[in-house]
Amino acid sequence: MTFLFIGFIFIPVGLVTLRASHSVVEIVERYDIGCVPEPFRINKVSYIQDDSIPKNCSLSFKVPKYMKAPIYIYYQLDNYYQNHRRYVKSRSDKQLLHGQNQHGISSCQPVEVNNDRPIIPCGLIAWSLFNDTFTFIRNRAELKVNRKNIAWKSDREHKFGKNVYPFNFQNGTLIGGGKLNPRIPLSDQEDLIVWMRTSALPSFRKLYGRIEKDLDVDDVVVVHLMNNYNTYSFGGKKKLVLSTTSWLGGKNDFLGLAYVFIGSSSVTIAVVFTLLHLLSQRH
């Protein structure tokens, strides 16, 4: 009886969850290979490290289904191990919140000082900040991207200081990723805040912004991007993702499939136990 009850509850919940997941419209475009000029395809690392080579690139896609605003823009990185122990520890939470008066930045090695002056924000995580940029065009008109409130409110208010400004950042001989505006406090540098929340898996997405206009079926969207970020040195991949959401969030079939599987297994076990009981009754 208990197994049947579990099955009758879990299977409908799983089907509803799958329906919600399938209602999400998602477009995924890989661009790290296509944005490398043909002569540099055999040596992509030299291309990305040569500042004299233009990094601008364009790609286009057709919208497969109606996409209701807000449409979330993510960048996806594959084969990128943000969960590496040394990488995860290379930051100073006290410095991010209180600034350069904090002396406990030894954890930021090897990116803690430059020319005997502290780096704010210090550490490998901030140093490797993602810095590709995207501009979206539809019918020759630019689609505005809202880049406000892309970071968690708790992070903005309680982990990054309102009076802490970037200092001596990306001024060394070895430049990592993006640079920061030294006139904007860390609490307002939302790209950095999103990036500093490290991923547990080697394939992850991070929010870039939102398009607050609907996209119709068969709309052609052209993306002008700057292919600045180096994933070629470690065989990484870069993808651009546009996605709507449902009441359950983004597209993810795992939860629904798990409910259906557990419910179906419970019903199967209940049927088996019932048959065994009927066929093996005690006299």
PDB file of C-alpha atoms in Angstrom:
ATOM      1  CA  MET A   1       0.000   0.000   0.000  1.00  0.00           C
ATOM      2  CA  THR A   2       2.821   2.399   0.875  1.00  0.00           C
ATOM      3  CA  PHE A   3       4.635   1.730  -2.430  1.00  0.00           C
ATOM      4  CA  LEU A   4       1.431   2.353  -4.412  1.00  0.00           C
ATOM      5  CA  PHE A   5       0.863   5.626  -2.557  1.00  0.00           C
ATOM      6  CA  ILE A   6       4.423   6.766  -3.316  1.00  0.00           C
ATOM      7  CA  GLY A   7       3.998   5.833  -6.965  1.00  0.00           C
ATOM      8  CA  PHE A   8       0.677   7.619  -7.391  1.00  0.00           C
ATOM      9  CA  ILE A   9       2.150  10.781  -5.857  1.00  0.00           C
ATOM     10  CA  PHE A  10       5.594  10.800  -7.483  1.00  0.00           C
ATOM     11  CA  ILE A  11       4.607   9.973 -11.081  1.00  0.00           C
ATOM     12  CA  PRO A  12       2.176  12.930 -11.550  1.00  0.00           C
ATOM     13  CA  VAL A  13       4.620  15.290  -9.816  1.00  0.00           C
ATOM     14  CA  GLY A  14       7.386  14.074 -12.147  1.00  0.00           C
ATOM     15  CA  LEU A  15       5.241  14.542 -15.258  1.00  0.00           C
ATOM     16  CA  VAL A  16       4.265  18.081 -14.219  1.00  0.00           C
ATOM     17  CA  THR A  17       7.930  18.886 -13.532  1.00  0.00           C
ATOM     18  CA  LEU A  18       8.990  17.535 -16.938  1.00  0.00           C
ATOM     19  CA  ARG A  19       6.259  19.563 -18.620  1.00  0.00           C
ATOM     20  CA  ALA A  20       7.541  22.722 -16.925  1.00  0.00           C
ATOM     21  CA  SER A  21      11.112  21.935 -17.981  1.00  0.00           C
ATOM     22  CA  HIS A  22      10.093  21.302 -21.600  1.00  0.00           C
ATOM     23  CA  SER A  23       8.239  24.641 -21.726  1.00  0.00           C
ATOM     24  CA  VAL A  24      11.579  26.435 -21.338  1.00  0.00           C
ATOM     25  CA  VAL A  25      13.059  27.646 -24.644  1.00  0.00           C
ATOM     26  CA  GLU A  26      16.839  27.477 -24.726  1.00  0.00           C
ATOM     27  CA  ILE A  27      19.372  28.437 -27.400  1.00  0.00           C
ATOM     28  CA  VAL A  28      22.994  27.303 -27.011  1.00  0.00           C
ATOM     29  CA  GLU A  29      25.707  28.482 -29.402  1.00  0.00           C
ATOM     30  CA  ARG A  30      29.369  27.488 -29.096  1.00  0.00           C
ATOM     31  CA  TYR A  31      31.659  30.228 -30.399  1.00  0.00           C
ATOM     32  CA  ASP A  32      35.229  29.630 -29.214  1.00  0.00           C
ATOM     33  CA  ILE A  33      36.251  27.739 -32.374  1.00  0.00           C
ATOM     34  CA  GLY A  34      34.270  29.699 -34.960  1.00  0.00           C
ATOM     35  CA  CYS A  35      35.616  33.020 -33.673  1.00  0.00           C
ATOM     36  CA  VAL A  36      39.244  32.072 -34.352  1.00  0.00           C
ATOM     37  CA  PRO A  37      40.440  33.257 -37.789  1.00  0.00           C
ATOM     38  CA  GLU A  38      41.283  30.399 -40.145  1.00  0.00           C
ATOM     39  CA  PRO A  39      45.076  31.014 -40.212  1.00  0.00           C
ATOM     40  CA  PHE A  40      45.228  30.652 -36.406  1.00  0.00           C
ATOM     41  CA  ARG A  41      43.153  27.483 -36.037  1.00  0.00           C
ATOM     42  CA  ILE A  42      46.307  25.376 -35.631  1.00  0.00           C
ATOM     43  CA  ASN A  43      47.633  27.616 -32.843  1.00  0.00           C
ATOM     44  CA  LYS A  44      44.705  29.164 -30.984  1.00  0.00           C
ATOM     45  CA  VAL A  45      46.804  30.066 -27.929  1.00  0.00           C
ATOM     46  CA  SER A  46      49.034  32.414 -29.939  1.00  0.00           C
ATOM     47  CA  TYR A  47      45.906  34.032 -31.393  1.00  0.00           C
ATOM     48  CA  ILE A  48      44.288  34.747 -28.024  1.00  0.00           C
ATOM     49  CA  GLN A  49      47.534  36.005 -26.463  1.00  0.00           C
ATOM     50  CA  ASP A  50      48.388  38.388 -29.319  1.00  0.00           C
ATOM     51  CA  ASP A  51      46.819  41.777 -28.542  1.00  0.00           C
ATOM     52  CA  SER A  52      47.502  43.024 -32.079  1.00  0.00           C
ATOM     53  CA  ILE A  53      44.950  40.594 -33.545  1.00  0.00           C
ATOM     54  CA  PRO A  54      41.322  41.841 -33.454  1.00  0.00           C
ATOM     55  CA  LYS A  55      39.103  39.659 -31.271  1.00  0.00           C
ATOM     56  CA  ASN A  56      35.749  40.854 -32.598  1.00  0.00           C
ATOM     57  CA  CYS A  57      33.458  38.187 -33.978  1.00  0.00           C
ATOM     58  CA  SER A  58      29.851  37.762 -35.085  1.00  0.00           C
ATOM     59  CA  LEU A  59      27.424  34.881 -34.985  1.00  0.00           C
ATOM     60  CA  SER A  60      23.738  34.591 -35.791  1.00  0.00           C
ATOM     61  CA  PHE A  61      20.912  32.253 -34.919  1.00  0.00           C
ATOM     62  CA  LYS A  62      17.202  31.870 -35.605  1.00  0.00           C
ATOM     63  CA  VAL A  63      14.776  31.747 -32.691  1.00  0.00           C
ATOM     64  CA  PRO A  64      13.098  28.293 -32.791  1.00  0.00           C
ATOM     65  CA  LYS A  65      10.112  29.162 -30.579  1.00  0.00           C
ATOM     66  CA  TYR A  66       8.483  32.224 -29.096  1.00  0.00           C
ATOM     67  CA  MET A  67      10.596  33.432 -26.169  1.00  0.00           C
ATOM     68  CA  LYS A  68       8.810  35.491 -23.555  1.00  0.00           C
ATOM     69  CA  ALA A  69      10.780  38.152 -21.676  1.00  0.00           C
ATOM     70  CA  PRO A  70      12.780  38.247 -19.559  1.00  0.00           C
ATOM     71  CA  ILE A  71      15.261  36.199 -21.573  1.00  0.00           C
ATOM     72  CA  TYR A  72      18.321  35.295 -19.539  1.00  0.00           C
ATOM     73  CA  ILE A  73      21.782  35.445 -21.103  1.00  0.00           C
ATOM     74  CA  TYR A  74      24.450  33.113 -19.760  1.00  0.00           C
ATOM     75  CA  TYR A  75      27.994  32.297 -20.729  1.00  0.00           C
ATOM     76  CA  GLN A  76      28.906  28.644 -20.351  1.00  0.00           C
ATOM     77  CA  LEU A  77      32.421  27.325 -19.788  1.00  0.00           C
ATOM     78  CA  ASP A  78      33.344  23.650 -20.124  1.00  0.00           C
ATOM     79  CA  ASN A  79      36.426  21.848 -18.817  1.00  0.00           C
ATOM     80  CA  TYR A  80      37.060  24.739 -16.402  1.00  0.00           C
ATOM     81  CA  TYR A  81      37.854  23.519 -12.887  1.00  0.00           C
ATOM     82  CA  GLN A  82      36.850  26.371 -10.597  1.00  0.00           C
ATOM     83  CA  ASN A  83      36.647  23.772  -7.829  1.00  0.00           C
ATOM     84  CA  HIS A  84      40.429  23.215  -7.762  1.00  0.00           C
ATOM     85  CA  ARG A  85      41.571  23.536  -4.143  1.00  0.00           C
ATOM     86  CA  ARG A  86      44.281  26.122  -4.765  1.00  0.00           C
ATOM     87  CA  TYR A  87      42.015  28.182  -7.018  1.00  0.00           C
ATOM     88  CA  VAL A  88      39.070  28.184  -4.584  1.00  0.00           C
ATOM     89  CA  LYS A  89      41.268  29.291  -1.660  1.00  0.00           C
ATOM     90  CA  SER A  90      42.970  32.086  -3.623  1.00  0.00           C
ATOM     91  CA  ARG A  91      40.826  34.985  -2.332  1.00  0.00           C
ATOM     92  CA  SER A  92      40.393  37.182   0.742  1.00  0.00           C
ATOM     93  CA  ASP A  93      36.814  37.633   1.902  1.00  0.00           C
ATOM     94  CA  LYS A  94      37.915  40.203   4.503  1.00  0.00           C
ATOM     95  CA  GLN A  95      39.598  42.307   1.847  1.00  0.00           C
ATOM     96  CA  LEU A  96      36.556  42.127  -0.441  1.00  0.00           C
ATOM     97  CA  LEU A  97      34.385  43.488   2.358  1.00  0.00           C
ATOM     98  CA  HIS A  98      36.732  45.894   4.183  1.00  0.00           C
ATOM     99  CA  GLY A  99      39.466  46.858   1.702  1.00  0.00           C
ATOM    100  CA  GLN A 100      43.242  47.194   1.767  1.00  0.00           C
ATOM    101  CA  ASN A 101      43.512  47.803   5.513  1.00  0.00           C
ATOM    102  CA  GLN A 102      43.096  44.080   5.911  1.00  0.00           C
ATOM    103  CA  HIS A 103      46.459  42.322   6.107  1.00  0.00           C
ATOM    104  CA  GLY A 104      45.276  38.719   5.843  1.00  0.00           C
ATOM    105  CA  ILE A 105      45.826  38.308   2.113  1.00  0.00           C
ATOM    106  CA  SER A 106      48.383  35.513   2.223  1.00  0.00           C
ATOM    107  CA  SER A 107      45.627  33.167   1.001  1.00  0.00           C
ATOM    108  CA  CYS A 108      45.581  35.118  -2.279  1.00  0.00           C
ATOM    109  CA  GLN A 109      48.914  33.729  -3.448  1.00  0.00           C
ATOM    110  CA  PRO A 110      50.250  34.010  -6.073  1.00  0.00           C
ATOM    111  CA  VAL A 111      48.231  37.170  -6.877  1.00  0.00           C
ATOM    112  CA  GLU A 112      48.351  39.174  -3.644  1.00  0.00           C
ATOM    113  CA  VAL A 113      50.794  42.054  -4.325  1.00  0.00           C
ATOM    114  CA  ASN A 114      52.332  43.839  -7.295  1.00  0.00           C
ATOM    115  CA  ASN A 115      55.260  46.281  -6.992  1.00  0.00           C
ATOM    116  CA  ASP A 116      55.012  45.939  -3.192  1.00  0.00           C
ATOM    117  CA  ARG A 117      51.447  47.247  -3.223  1.00  0.00           C
ATOM    118  CA  PRO A 118      48.367  45.149  -2.448  1.00  0.00           C
ATOM    119  CA  ILE A 119      46.059  44.066  -5.230  1.00  0.00           C
ATOM    120  CA  ILE A 120      42.331  44.651  -4.722  1.00  0.00           C
ATOM    121  CA  PRO A 121      40.654  42.288  -5.301  1.00  0.00           C
ATOM    122  CA  CYS A 122      43.454  39.796  -4.793  1.00  0.00           C
ATOM    123  CA  GLY A 123      43.605  36.122  -5.691  1.00  0.00           C
ATOM    124  CA  LEU A 124      43.354  33.864  -8.709  1.00  0.00           C
ATOM    125  CA  ILE A 125      39.564  33.921  -8.889  1.00  0.00           C
ATOM    126  CA  ALA A 126      39.352  37.687  -9.414  1.00  0.00           C
ATOM    127  CA  TRP A 127      42.484  37.658 -11.606  1.00  0.00           C
ATOM    128  CA  SER A 128      40.814  35.203 -14.014  1.00  0.00           C
ATOM    129  CA  LEU A 129      37.604  37.262 -14.401  1.00  0.00           C
ATOM    130  CA  PHE A 130      35.637  36.388 -17.551  1.00  0.00           C
ATOM    131  CA  ASN A 131      35.797  39.264 -20.043  1.00  0.00           C
ATOM    132  CA  ASP A 132      34.025  38.321 -23.281  1.00  0.00           C
ATOM    133  CA  THR A 133      31.317  40.835 -24.197  1.00  0.00           C
ATOM    134  CA  PHE A 134      28.111  40.452 -26.219  1.00  0.00           C
ATOM    135  CA  THR A 135      25.896  42.842 -28.203  1.00  0.00           C
ATOM    136  CA  PHE A 136      22.588  41.602 -29.640  1.00  0.00           C
ATOM    137  CA  ILE A 137      20.994  42.916 -32.855  1.00  0.00           C
ATOM    138  CA  ARG A 138      17.501  42.145 -34.193  1.00  0.00           C
ATOM    139  CA  ASN A 139      16.152  43.757 -37.356  1.00  0.00           C
ATOM    140  CA  ARG A 140      19.154  46.119 -37.366  1.00  0.00           C
ATOM    141  CA  ALA A 141      18.181  47.425 -33.927  1.00  0.00           C
ATOM    142  CA  GLU A 142      20.137  46.703 -30.792  1.00  0.00           C
ATOM    143  CA  LEU A 143      18.452  44.649 -28.099  1.00  0.00           C
ATOM    144  CA  LYS A 144      19.204  46.297 -24.779  1.00  0.00           C
ATOM    145  CA  VAL A 145      20.749  43.996 -22.192  1.00  0.00           C
ATOM    146  CA  ASN A 146      19.935  44.707 -18.561  1.00  0.00           C
ATOM    147  CA  ARG A 147      23.045  43.903 -16.543  1.00  0.00           C
ATOM    148  CA  LYS A 148      21.726  45.087 -13.177  1.00  0.00           C
ATOM    149  CA  ASN A 149      20.813  42.698 -10.359  1.00  0.00           C
ATOM    150  CA  ILE A 150      22.534  39.719 -11.954  1.00  0.00           C
ATOM    151  CA  ALA A 151      24.333  38.915  -8.681  1.00  0.00           C
ATOM    152  CA  TRP A 152      22.770  37.671  -5.474  1.00  0.00           C
ATOM    153  CA  LYS A 153      21.495  40.485  -3.271  1.00  0.00           C
ATOM    154  CA  SER A 154      23.107  38.887  -0.204  1.00  0.00           C
ATOM    155  CA  ASP A 155      26.494  38.894  -1.962  1.00  0.00           C
ATOM    156  CA  ARG A 156      26.194  42.538  -2.992  1.00  0.00           C
ATOM    157  CA  GLU A 157      25.183  43.725   0.451  1.00  0.00           C
ATOM    158  CA  HIS A 158      27.170  41.504   2.798  1.00  0.00           C
ATOM    159  CA  LYS A 159      30.252  40.145   0.986  1.00  0.00           C
ATOM    160  CA  PHE A 160      31.521  43.040  -1.148  1.00  0.00           C
ATOM    161  CA  GLY A 161      32.218  46.436   0.387  1.00  0.00           C
ATOM    162  CA  LYS A 162      30.424  49.599  -0.675  1.00  0.00           C
ATOM    163  CA  ASN A 163      33.581  51.602   0.093  1.00  0.00           C
ATOM    164  CA  VAL A 164      36.080  49.156  -1.376  1.00  0.00           C
ATOM    165  CA  TYR A 165      37.448  50.047  -4.815  1.00  0.00           C
ATOM    166  CA  PRO A 166      39.700  48.104  -7.217  1.00  0.00           C
ATOM    167  CA  PHE A 167      43.333  48.998  -6.712  1.00  0.00           C
ATOM    168  CA  ASN A 168      46.480  47.896  -8.563  1.00  0.00           C
ATOM    169  CA  PHE A 169      44.363  45.278 -10.353  1.00  0.00           C
ATOM    170  CA  GLN A 170      45.661  43.612 -13.557  1.00  0.00           C
ATOM    171  CA  ASN A 171      48.724  45.903 -13.521  1.00  0.00           C
ATOM    172  CA  GLY A 172      51.318  43.133 -13.465  1.00  0.00           C
ATOM    173  CA  THR A 173      53.303  41.632 -16.302  1.00  0.00           C
ATOM    174  CA  LEU A 174      50.960  38.647 -16.548  1.00  0.00           C
ATOM    175  CA  ILE A 175      47.379  39.702 -17.283  1.00  0.00           C
ATOM    176  CA  GLY A 176      44.608  37.254 -16.430  1.00  0.00           C
ATOM    177  CA  GLY A 177      41.063  38.064 -17.494  1.00  0.00           C
ATOM    178  CA  GLY A 178      38.980  41.218 -17.348  1.00  0.00           C
ATOM    179  CA  LYS A 179      39.800  44.562 -15.790  1.00  0.00           C
ATOM    180  CA  LEU A 180      37.689  46.509 -13.294  1.00  0.00           C
ATOM    181  CA  ASN A 181      36.690  50.163 -13.199  1.00  0.00           C
ATOM    182  CA  PRO A 182      38.648  51.655 -10.257  1.00  0.00           C
ATOM    183  CA  ARG A 183      35.920  54.281  -9.728  1.00  0.00           C
ATOM    184  CA  ILE A 184      33.153  51.749  -9.044  1.00  0.00           C
ATOM    185  CA  PRO A 185      32.980  49.999  -5.632  1.00  0.00           C
ATOM    186  CA  LEU A 186      33.165  46.220  -5.524  1.00  0.00           C
ATOM    187  CA  SER A 187      29.546  46.013  -4.343  1.00  0.00           C
ATOM    188  CA  ASP A 188      28.490  47.410  -7.746  1.00  0.00           C
ATOM    189  CA  GLN A 189      30.868  45.299  -9.858  1.00  0.00           C
ATOM    190  CA  GLU A 190      28.293  42.602 -10.501  1.00  0.00           C
ATOM    191  CA  ASP A 191      30.325  40.776 -13.160  1.00  0.00           C
ATOM    192  CA  LEU A 192      32.978  40.196 -10.511  1.00  0.00           C
ATOM    193  CA  ILE A 193      30.460  39.156  -7.853  1.00  0.00           C
ATOM    194  CA  VAL A 194      28.897  36.569 -10.184  1.00  0.00           C
ATOM    195  CA  TRP A 195      32.331  35.239 -11.149  1.00  0.00           C
ATOM    196  CA  MET A 196      33.546  34.994  -7.536  1.00  0.00           C
ATOM    197  CA  ARG A 197      30.779  32.527  -6.684  1.00  0.00           C
ATOM    198  CA  THR A 198      32.754  29.510  -7.878  1.00  0.00           C
ATOM    199  CA  SER A 199      31.222  26.431  -9.454  1.00  0.00           C
ATOM    200  CA  ALA A 200      31.477  22.913  -8.044  1.00  0.00           C
ATOM    201  CA  LEU A 201      31.516  21.298 -11.500  1.00  0.00           C
ATOM    202  CA  PRO A 202      33.875  21.733 -14.490  1.00  0.00           C
ATOM    203  CA  SER A 203      30.966  22.702 -16.757  1.00  0.00           C
ATOM    204  CA  PHE A 204      28.974  25.711 -15.560  1.00  0.00           C
ATOM    205  CA  ARG A 205      26.918  28.724 -16.575  1.00  0.00           C
ATOM    206  CA  LYS A 206      27.019  32.226 -15.157  1.00  0.00           C
ATOM    207  CA  LEU A 207      24.484  34.977 -15.686  1.00  0.00           C
ATOM    208  CA  TYR A 208      25.550  37.778 -18.034  1.00  0.00           C
ATOM    209  CA  GLY A 209      22.334  39.802 -18.276  1.00  0.00           C
ATOM    210  CA  ARG A 210      18.686  39.874 -19.360  1.00  0.00           C
ATOM    211  CA  ILE A 211      16.898  40.831 -22.566  1.00  0.00           C
ATOM    212  CA  GLU A 212      13.603  42.398 -21.549  1.00  0.00           C
ATOM    213  CA  LYS A 213      11.860  42.120 -24.913  1.00  0.00           C
ATOM    214  CA  ASP A 214      10.041  39.119 -26.352  1.00  0.00           C
ATOM    215  CA  LEU A 215      11.601  37.236 -29.262  1.00  0.00           C
ATOM    216  CA  ASP A 216       9.245  35.832 -31.909  1.00  0.00           C
ATOM    217  CA  VAL A 217       9.531  32.590 -33.843  1.00  0.00           C
ATOM    218  CA  ASP A 218      12.058  32.806 -36.712  1.00  0.00           C
ATOM    219  CA  ASP A 219      13.525  36.092 -35.498  1.00  0.00           C
ATOM    220  CA  VAL A 220      17.158  36.286 -36.594  1.00  0.00           C
ATOM    221  CA  VAL A 221      19.443  37.546 -33.854  1.00  0.00           C
ATOM    222  CA  VAL A 222      22.988  38.651 -34.671  1.00  0.00           C
ATOM    223  CA  VAL A 223      25.508  38.665 -31.835  1.00  0.00           C
ATOM    224  CA  HIS A 224      28.605  40.865 -32.023  1.00  0.00           C
ATOM    225  CA  LEU A 225      31.057  39.610 -29.436  1.00  0.00           C
ATOM    226  CA  MET A 226      34.599  40.161 -28.273  1.00  0.00           C
ATOM    227  CA  ASN A 227      36.389  36.830 -27.981  1.00  0.00           C
ATOM    228  CA  ASN A 228      38.845  37.933 -25.282  1.00  0.00           C
ATOM    229  CA  TYR A 229      38.832  35.100 -22.768  1.00  0.00           C
ATOM    230  CA  ASN A 230      41.511  32.414 -23.029  1.00  0.00           C
ATOM    231  CA  THR A 231      40.127  28.900 -22.742  1.00  0.00           C
ATOM    232  CA  TYR A 232      42.417  27.527 -25.447  1.00  0.00           C
ATOM    233  CA  SER A 233      45.369  26.968 -23.103  1.00  0.00           C
ATOM    234  CA  PHE A 234      43.526  24.200 -21.252  1.00  0.00           C
ATOM    235  CA  GLY A 235      41.162  22.878 -23.939  1.00  0.00           C
ATOM    236  CA  GLY A 236      38.079  24.650 -22.591  1.00  0.00           C
ATOM    237  CA  LYS A 237      34.911  25.502 -24.476  1.00  0.00           C
ATOM    238  CA  LYS A 238      32.858  28.707 -24.527  1.00  0.00           C
ATOM    239  CA  LYS A 239      29.156  28.864 -25.257  1.00  0.00           C
ATOM    240  CA  LEU A 240      26.505  31.575 -25.333  1.00  0.00           C
ATOM    241  CA  VAL A 241      23.142  30.577 -23.862  1.00  0.00           C
ATOM    242  CA  LEU A 242      19.777  32.337 -24.134  1.00  0.00           C
ATOM    243  CA  SER A 243      17.002  30.870 -22.020  1.00  0.00           C
ATOM    244  CA  THR A 244      13.516  31.586 -20.755  1.00  0.00           C
ATOM    245  CA  THR A 245      12.323  30.272 -17.400  1.00  0.00           C
ATOM    246  CA  SER A 246       9.310  28.466 -15.981  1.00  0.00           C
ATOM    247  CA  TRP A 247       7.821  28.436 -12.479  1.00  0.00           C
ATOM    248  CA  LEU A 248      10.450  25.776 -11.718  1.00  0.00           C
ATOM    249  CA  GLY A 249      13.422  27.768 -13.067  1.00  0.00           C
ATOM    250  CA  GLY A 250      15.578  26.881 -16.073  1.00  0.00           C
ATOM    251  CA  LYS A 251      15.605  23.814 -18.285  1.00  0.00           C
ATOM    252  CA  ASN A 252      16.481  20.711 -16.265  1.00  0.00           C
ATOM    253  CA  ASP A 253      14.880  17.293 -16.837  1.00  0.00           C
ATOM    254  CA  PHE A 254      16.718  15.544 -14.002  1.00  0.00           C
ATOM    255  CA  LEU A 255      14.230  16.307 -11.220  1.00  0.00           C
ATOM    256  CA  GLY A 256      11.223  15.234 -13.271  1.00  0.00           C
ATOM    257  CA  LEU A 257      12.904  12.040 -14.475  1.00  0.00           C
ATOM    258  CA  ALA A 258      13.926  11.219 -10.905  1.00  0.00           C
ATOM    259  CA  TYR A 259      10.327  11.564  -9.684  1.00  0.00           C
ATOM    260  CA  VAL A 260       8.993   9.412 -12.530  1.00  0.00           C
ATOM    261  CA  PHE A 261      11.669   6.766 -11.999  1.00  0.00           C
ATOM    262  CA  ILE A 262      11.063   6.515  -8.243  1.00  0.00           C
ATOM    263  CA  GLY A 263       7.291   6.485  -8.731  1.00  0.00           C
ATOM    264  CA  SER A 264       7.450   3.819 -11.441  1.00  0.00           C
ATOM    265  CA  SER A 265       9.810   1.697  -9.352  1.00  0.00           C
ATOM    266  CA  SER A 266       7.471   1.957  -6.365  1.00  0.00           C
ATOM    267  CA  VAL A 267       4.457   0.874  -8.436  1.00  0.00           C
ATOM    268  CA  THR A 268       6.466  -2.031  -9.893  1.00  0.00           C
ATOM    269  CA  ILE A 269       7.545  -3.172  -6.432  1.00  0.00           C
ATOM    270  CA  ALA A 270       3.950  -2.898  -5.187  1.00  0.00           C
ATOM    271  CA  VAL A 271       2.706  -5.065  -8.094  1.00  0.00           C
ATOM    272  CA  VAL A 272       5.450  -7.649  -7.495  1.00  0.00           C
ATOM    273  CA  PHE A 273       4.693  -7.843  -3.765  1.00  0.00           C
ATOM    274  CA  THR A 274       0.958  -8.159  -4.497  1.00  0.00           C
ATOM    275  CA  LEU A 275       1.540 -11.052  -6.930  1.00  0.00           C
ATOM    276  CA  LEU A 276       3.839 -12.815  -4.485  1.00  0.00           C
ATOM    277  CA  HIS A 277       1.235 -12.444  -1.780  1.00  0.00           C
ATOM    278  CA  LEU A 278      -1.528 -13.862  -4.004  1.00  0.00           C
ATOM    279  CA  LEU A 279       0.560 -16.753  -5.320  1.00  0.00           C
ATOM    280  CA  SER A 280       2.132 -17.729  -2.021  1.00  0.00           C
ATOM    281  CA  GLN A 281      -0.728 -17.541   0.419  1.00  0.00           C
ATOM    282  CA  ARG A 282      -0.434 -19.565   3.595  1.00  0.00           C
ATOM    283  CA  HIS A 283      -2.998 -22.365   4.043  1.00  0.00           C
TER     284      HIS A 283
END
